[in-house]
PDB file of C-alpha atoms in Angstrom:
ATOM      1  CA  MET A   1    -103.263  36.946 214.791  1.00  0.00           C
ATOM      2  CA  LYS A   2    -101.935  33.305 215.053  1.00  0.00           C
ATOM      3  CA  GLU A   3    -101.848  33.981 218.960  1.00  0.00           C
ATOM      4  CA  ILE A   4    -105.177  35.329 219.306  1.00  0.00           C
ATOM      5  CA  THR A   5    -107.026  33.044 216.982  1.00  0.00           C
ATOM      6  CA  ASP A   6    -105.383  30.077 219.532  1.00  0.00           C
ATOM      7  CA  LYS A   7    -106.388  31.940 222.476  1.00  0.00           C
ATOM      8  CA  LEU A   8    -110.080  32.148 221.119  1.00  0.00           C
ATOM      9  CA  GLY A   9    -109.849  28.518 219.852  1.00  0.00           C
ATOM     10  CA  ILE A  10    -110.822  29.405 216.663  1.00  0.00           C
ATOM     11  CA  PRO A  11    -108.969  29.264 212.934  1.00  0.00           C
ATOM     12  CA  GLU A  12    -107.502  31.712 211.542  1.00  0.00           C
ATOM     13  CA  TRP A  13    -109.836  32.476 208.884  1.00  0.00           C
ATOM     14  CA  GLU A  14    -112.817  32.868 211.275  1.00  0.00           C
ATOM     15  CA  PHE A  15    -110.667  36.124 213.014  1.00  0.00           C
ATOM     16  CA  ARG A  16    -111.861  39.460 211.254  1.00  0.00           C
ATOM     17  CA  VAL A  17    -111.439  42.942 212.839  1.00  0.00           C
ATOM     18  CA  VAL A  18    -113.438  45.954 211.600  1.00  0.00           C
ATOM     19  CA  ILE A  19    -111.914  49.049 212.179  1.00  0.00           C
ATOM     20  CA  GLY A  20    -113.673  52.571 212.037  1.00  0.00           C
ATOM     21  CA  ARG A  21    -117.052  53.738 211.266  1.00  0.00           C
ATOM     22  CA  THR A  22    -116.847  51.584 207.718  1.00  0.00           C
ATOM     23  CA  LYS A  23    -120.195  51.269 205.989  1.00  0.00           C
ATOM     24  CA  ILE A  24    -121.448  48.856 203.498  1.00  0.00           C
ATOM     25  CA  ASP A  25    -123.498  50.015 200.440  1.00  0.00           C
ATOM     26  CA  PHE A  26    -124.307  49.417 196.867  1.00  0.00           C
ATOM     27  CA  ASP A  27    -125.591  51.040 193.821  1.00  0.00           C
ATOM     28  CA  ILE A  28    -129.286  51.201 193.770  1.00  0.00           C
ATOM     29  CA  ASN A  29    -129.303  51.429 189.940  1.00  0.00           C
ATOM     30  CA  LYS A  30    -127.674  48.405 189.678  1.00  0.00           C
ATOM     31  CA  GLU A  31    -129.721  46.106 191.679  1.00  0.00           C
ATOM     32  CA  GLN A  32    -131.659  44.859 189.432  1.00  0.00           C
ATOM     33  CA  ALA A  33    -129.195  44.186 186.455  1.00  0.00           C
ATOM     34  CA  ASN A  34    -127.435  42.065 189.338  1.00  0.00           C
ATOM     35  CA  ARG A  35    -130.677  40.044 189.981  1.00  0.00           C
ATOM     36  CA  LYS A  36    -131.142  39.422 186.601  1.00  0.00           C
ATOM     37  CA  LYS A  37    -127.533  38.218 185.824  1.00  0.00           C
ATOM     38  CA  HIS A  38    -126.778  36.407 188.666  1.00  0.00           C
ATOM     39  CA  GLY A  39    -129.951  35.802 190.894  1.00  0.00           C
ATOM     40  CA  TYR A  40    -128.487  37.263 193.896  1.00  0.00           C
ATOM     41  CA  SER A  41    -129.899  41.184 195.476  1.00  0.00           C
ATOM     42  CA  LEU A  42    -127.101  43.638 196.283  1.00  0.00           C
ATOM     43  CA  GLU A  43    -128.753  44.577 199.129  1.00  0.00           C
ATOM     44  CA  SER A  44    -128.807  40.933 200.474  1.00  0.00           C
ATOM     45  CA  ALA A  45    -124.992  40.886 199.670  1.00  0.00           C
ATOM     46  CA  VAL A  46    -124.665  44.191 202.211  1.00  0.00           C
ATOM     47  CA  ASP A  47    -126.304  41.743 204.916  1.00  0.00           C
ATOM     48  CA  GLN A  48    -123.972  38.764 204.158  1.00  0.00           C
ATOM     49  CA  LEU A  49    -120.596  40.928 203.813  1.00  0.00           C
ATOM     50  CA  GLU A  50    -121.712  42.254 207.332  1.00  0.00           C
ATOM     51  CA  LYS A  51    -122.169  38.571 208.452  1.00  0.00           C
ATOM     52  CA  LEU A  52    -118.917  37.832 207.013  1.00  0.00           C
ATOM     53  CA  LEU A  53    -117.024  40.306 208.779  1.00  0.00           C
ATOM     54  CA  LEU A  54    -118.453  40.290 211.984  1.00  0.00           C
ATOM     55  CA  PRO A  55    -119.744  37.065 212.708  1.00  0.00           C
ATOM     56  CA  LEU A  56    -121.670  36.590 215.916  1.00  0.00           C
ATOM     57  CA  GLY A  57    -123.169  32.539 216.797  1.00  0.00           C
ATOM     58  CA  ASN A  58    -121.667  30.727 214.286  1.00  0.00           C
ATOM     59  CA  PRO A  59    -119.359  31.874 211.952  1.00  0.00           C
ATOM     60  CA  ARG A  60    -119.051  30.787 208.318  1.00  0.00           C
ATOM     61  CA  PRO A  61    -115.717  30.255 206.268  1.00  0.00           C
ATOM     62  CA  PHE A  62    -114.518  32.801 204.775  1.00  0.00           C
ATOM     63  CA  MET A  63    -111.992  34.605 202.409  1.00  0.00           C
ATOM     64  CA  THR A  64    -110.858  37.596 200.649  1.00  0.00           C
ATOM     65  CA  SER A  65    -108.261  37.972 197.890  1.00  0.00           C
ATOM     66  CA  ASP A  66    -105.651  40.688 197.806  1.00  0.00           C
ATOM     67  CA  GLY A  67    -106.521  43.684 196.178  1.00  0.00           C
ATOM     68  CA  CYS A  68    -106.722  43.977 192.410  1.00  0.00           C
ATOM     69  CA  GLN A  69    -106.906  46.912 190.029  1.00  0.00           C
ATOM     70  CA  GLU A  70    -109.582  46.599 187.731  1.00  0.00           C
ATOM     71  CA  LYS A  71    -111.518  49.625 185.787  1.00  0.00           C
ATOM     72  CA  GLY A  72    -109.442  52.266 187.633  1.00  0.00           C
ATOM     73  CA  GLU A  73    -110.382  51.343 191.060  1.00  0.00           C
ATOM     74  CA  VAL A  74    -108.870  48.478 193.797  1.00  0.00           C
ATOM     75  CA  ARG A  75    -111.221  45.573 194.299  1.00  0.00           C
ATOM     76  CA  HIS A  76    -111.758  42.661 196.312  1.00  0.00           C
ATOM     77  CA  MET A  77    -113.379  39.297 196.195  1.00  0.00           C
ATOM     78  CA  HIS A  78    -114.715  37.867 199.154  1.00  0.00           C
ATOM     79  CA  VAL A  79    -115.647  34.088 199.140  1.00  0.00           C
ATOM     80  CA  GLY A  80    -118.177  32.672 201.907  1.00  0.00           C
ATOM     81  CA  VAL A  81    -121.196  30.861 202.556  1.00  0.00           C
ATOM     82  CA  ASP A  82    -124.621  32.508 202.595  1.00  0.00           C
ATOM     83  CA  ASP A  83    -127.375  31.671 204.341  1.00  0.00           C
ATOM     84  CA  SER A  84    -128.393  28.318 202.463  1.00  0.00           C
ATOM     85  CA  GLY A  85    -124.664  27.007 202.406  1.00  0.00           C
ATOM     86  CA  HIS A  86    -124.091  27.658 198.911  1.00  0.00           C
ATOM     87  CA  VAL A  87    -120.909  29.326 197.963  1.00  0.00           C
ATOM     88  CA  VAL A  88    -121.084  32.725 196.772  1.00  0.00           C
ATOM     89  CA  LEU A  89    -118.514  35.481 195.754  1.00  0.00           C
ATOM     90  CA  ILE A  90    -119.014  39.218 196.460  1.00  0.00           C
ATOM     91  CA  VAL A  91    -117.053  41.705 194.776  1.00  0.00           C
ATOM     92  CA  THR A  92    -116.172  45.243 196.577  1.00  0.00           C
ATOM     93  CA  THR A  93    -114.144  48.222 196.242  1.00  0.00           C
ATOM     94  CA  MET A  94    -113.772  50.718 199.052  1.00  0.00           C
ATOM     95  CA  ARG A  95    -114.499  54.132 198.430  1.00  0.00           C
ATOM     96  CA  PRO A  96    -112.872  57.754 200.334  1.00  0.00           C
ATOM     97  CA  ASN A  97    -115.580  58.099 202.775  1.00  0.00           C
ATOM     98  CA  GLU A  98    -114.752  54.856 204.610  1.00  0.00           C
ATOM     99  CA  THR A  99    -117.716  52.893 202.549  1.00  0.00           C
ATOM    100  CA  VAL A 100    -117.266  49.487 200.993  1.00  0.00           C
ATOM    101  CA  ARG A 101    -119.320  49.042 197.742  1.00  0.00           C
ATOM    102  CA  VAL A 102    -120.635  45.796 196.674  1.00  0.00           C
ATOM    103  CA  ILE A 103    -120.075  45.493 192.887  1.00  0.00           C
ATOM    104  CA  SER A 104    -121.333  42.433 192.283  1.00  0.00           C
ATOM    105  CA  TYR A 105    -122.965  39.281 194.059  1.00  0.00           C
ATOM    106  CA  ARG A 106    -123.249  35.696 192.784  1.00  0.00           C
ATOM    107  CA  ARG A 107    -122.930  32.175 193.064  1.00  0.00           C
ATOM    108  CA  ALA A 108    -119.058  30.684 193.139  1.00  0.00           C
ATOM    109  CA  ASN A 109    -117.813  29.286 190.224  1.00  0.00           C
ATOM    110  CA  GLN A 110    -115.780  26.063 190.709  1.00  0.00           C
ATOM    111  CA  LYS A 111    -112.231  27.235 191.099  1.00  0.00           C
ATOM    112  CA  GLU A 112    -113.670  29.055 193.373  1.00  0.00           C
ATOM    113  CA  LYS A 113    -115.710  26.930 195.500  1.00  0.00           C
ATOM    114  CA  ASP A 114    -112.383  24.881 195.259  1.00  0.00           C
ATOM    115  CA  ASP A 115    -110.519  27.622 196.528  1.00  0.00           C
ATOM    116  CA  LEU A 116    -112.385  28.190 199.831  1.00  0.00           C
ATOM    117  CA  PHE A 117    -112.540  24.067 200.103  1.00  0.00           C
ATOM    118  CA  HIS A 118    -108.849  24.212 199.895  1.00  0.00           C
ATOM    119  CA  HIS A 119    -108.436  27.054 202.369  1.00  0.00           C
ATOM    120  CA  THR A 120    -111.032  26.272 204.707  1.00  0.00           C
ATOM    121  CA  GLY A 121    -112.233  22.841 204.312  1.00  0.00           C
ATOM    122  CA  TYR A 122    -115.694  23.893 203.841  1.00  0.00           C
ATOM    123  CA  ARG A 123    -117.105  21.949 200.988  1.00  0.00           C
ATOM    124  CA  GLU A 124    -121.165  23.019 199.404  1.00  0.00           C
ATOM    125  CA  PRO A 125    -123.361  20.328 200.517  1.00  0.00           C
TER     126      PRO A 125
END
C-alpha cells in the first residue's frame, strides 16, 4: 500500500478501498436514543462514514480500529473529523448482506482525540 500512497502523494491514512456492493445503514429505532444520548443523528453518521471511506475533494484524517468482539458481534471504531472539524467516533458492525451497520455516533473523548492526533497529526480546533 505504501507504494500506492507514495504515487498518489498522500499519507497512508488517506488511502481507502471500498470493495463490492457494500451499503451503510442504521437502525431507525435507535435514531432518537442516539440523538438524545450523544447529540448526533445516526443518519448523519451514514453520510459521515461515506465521506471518510470514499473521500472526494479534500479528505479528512481518519483511522479505524481492529475488530473487537462485543455483544456477540465484531465491532469497529472509526475515528474521524466531521464537517465542523470536531473529532467524532462512529461504531459499526458488518451484517451478512455486505451492509455496514452504524451502531453509535458521538464526539470523541480525549483519549480518542489524542490517538487521532498521534496517528495523523490532526488536532481539533
